[in-house]
Coordinates of C-alpha atoms in Angstrom, one line a residue:
M751 CA 5.1 -10.2 17.1
N752 CA 5.0 -7.2 15.0
S753 CA 2.4 -7.7 12.0
V754 CA 0.1 -5.5 10.3
V755 CA -2.5 -6.0 7.8
L756 CA -3.5 -1.7 6.1
I757 CA -6.4 -1.4 3.8
G758 CA -5.9 2.1 1.8
R759 CA -5.5 4.6 -0.9
L760 CA -2.6 6.0 -1.8
T761 CA -2.6 10.4 -0.9
K762 CA -0.3 10.2 -4.4
D763 CA 1.9 8.3 -6.7
P764 CA 4.6 6.5 -4.7
E765 CA 8.2 7.9 -4.7
I766 CA 11.1 5.6 -5.8
R767 CA 15.0 5.3 -5.6
Y768 CA 17.7 3.6 -5.0
I769 CA 20.2 2.4 -2.3
P770 CA 22.9 3.5 -4.0
T771 CA 25.3 0.8 -2.6
T772 CA 23.2 -2.2 -3.9
G773 CA 20.8 -1.2 -6.5
T774 CA 17.9 -2.0 -4.3
P775 CA 14.5 0.1 -5.3
V776 CA 12.8 1.8 -2.7
A777 CA 9.1 3.1 -2.9
A778 CA 7.6 5.4 -0.7
F779 CA 4.1 7.1 -0.3
T780 CA 1.3 7.2 2.3
L781 CA -1.8 5.6 2.6
A782 CA -5.1 7.1 4.1
I783 CA -7.3 4.7 5.8
D784 CA -10.6 6.3 6.9
R785 CA -11.5 5.2 10.1
D786 CA -14.0 2.4 10.8
Y787 CA -16.3 5.1 12.9
K788 CA -18.2 8.6 12.7
N789 CA -17.4 11.5 14.6
K790 CA -20.7 13.2 16.5
D791 CA -21.3 15.4 13.4
G792 CA -21.5 12.1 10.9
S793 CA -18.3 13.5 9.8
T794 CA -15.3 10.2 9.8
T795 CA -11.9 10.9 10.3
T796 CA -9.5 9.7 8.4
D797 CA -5.6 8.6 9.6
F798 CA -2.6 8.9 7.2
I799 CA 0.0 6.3 7.8
P800 CA 3.4 6.5 5.8
V801 CA 5.1 2.8 4.0
E802 CA 7.6 1.8 2.8
L803 CA 8.2 -1.0 0.4
M804 CA 12.3 -2.9 -0.9
G805 CA 12.3 -5.5 -3.2
K806 CA 10.6 -6.4 -5.7
P807 CA 7.2 -5.0 -4.1
A808 CA 8.8 -1.8 -4.6
E809 CA 9.3 -1.9 -8.3
F810 CA 5.6 -3.0 -8.8
C811 CA 4.1 0.2 -7.0
A812 CA 6.6 2.3 -9.5
N813 CA 5.6 -0.2 -12.2
Y814 CA 1.6 -0.7 -11.3
I815 CA 0.3 1.8 -8.2
T816 CA -1.1 5.2 -8.6
K817 CA -2.3 7.9 -6.2
G818 CA -6.4 7.2 -5.0
R819 CA -5.3 3.4 -5.9
P820 CA -6.7 1.3 -2.9
V821 CA -4.2 -1.6 -1.4
A822 CA -3.7 -4.4 0.0
I823 CA -0.4 -3.8 2.8
Q824 CA 0.7 -6.6 5.1
G825 CA 4.0 -5.9 6.7
S826 CA 5.7 -4.2 10.2
I827 CA 5.7 -1.1 12.5
R828 CA 9.2 0.1 12.3
I829 CA 9.7 3.8 14.9
E830 CA 12.8 5.5 13.6
K831 CA 14.1 7.3 16.9
Y832 CA 16.5 10.7 15.9
E833 CA 18.1 13.7 17.0
K834 CA 17.1 17.2 15.3
D835 CA 18.2 20.9 17.1
D836 CA 19.2 18.7 20.1
E837 CA 15.5 17.7 20.1
K838 CA 15.1 14.3 20.5
R839 CA 12.2 12.9 18.6
T840 CA 10.3 10.0 17.1
F841 CA 9.0 8.8 14.0
T842 CA 6.7 5.7 13.2
K843 CA 6.1 3.8 9.8
V844 CA 4.7 0.9 7.9
V845 CA 7.4 -1.1 6.4
G846 CA 5.6 -3.7 4.1
K847 CA 6.3 -6.6 3.2
N848 CA 3.4 -7.3 0.2
I849 CA 1.7 -4.6 -1.6
Q850 CA -1.5 -6.0 -3.3
A851 CA -3.7 -3.5 -5.4
L852 CA -7.6 -4.1 -5.0
D853 CA -8.8 -2.6 -8.4
S854 CA -8.1 -3.1 -11.4
K855 CA -6.9 0.2 -13.4
K856 CA -10.1 1.2 -16.0
G857 CA -9.0 0.5 -19.3
E858 CA -7.3 -2.2 -18.2
K859 CA -6.9 -5.5 -19.9
S860 CA -5.0 -8.4 -20.0
E861 CA -3.5 -11.0 -22.5
Q862 CA -6.5 -12.3 -22.9
G863 CA -7.8 -9.3 -23.4
E864 CA -10.4 -9.3 -20.6
S865 CA -11.0 -7.2 -17.6
P866 CA -8.8 -8.5 -15.4
A867 CA -11.7 -8.7 -12.2
S868 CA -14.3 -10.2 -15.8
F869 CA -15.3 -13.7 -14.6
E870 CA -17.7 -15.9 -16.9
A871 CA -19.6 -18.7 -14.8
V872 CA -19.4 -22.3 -15.9
D873 CA -22.6 -24.5 -16.3
N874 CA -20.9 -27.9 -16.3
D875 CA -21.4 -31.5 -14.6
D876 CA -18.4 -32.2 -15.2
V877 CA -16.3 -29.9 -12.6
P878 CA -15.9 -31.6 -9.4
F879 CA -17.2 -28.3 -7.5

């Protein structure tokens, strides 16, 4: 099984292109992910993972995802092999199937005029949970 879930921040705005024959959108970006341990000097190491999304998730990226936003990506790892200057090379990337923004844009309002992350607690005995 080839499945991966990553949580990190975009290093820059996604690059959007369209496949010429089908018009399918493709979004490409790099995700910065801190490792979960510290070095001897107390610093953390950051990995930079290339990610590519196609179709509706790519359209979502084009419209809502920007540099610095934390996101969760679910997809698979792909290893592409190619040859350059008579030398065989490999390139590893994540091909995402789903993307989810983990915060809301500052000042972003929902249709009701509230912040998408806000809610109001309900204290009602009629609620079954």
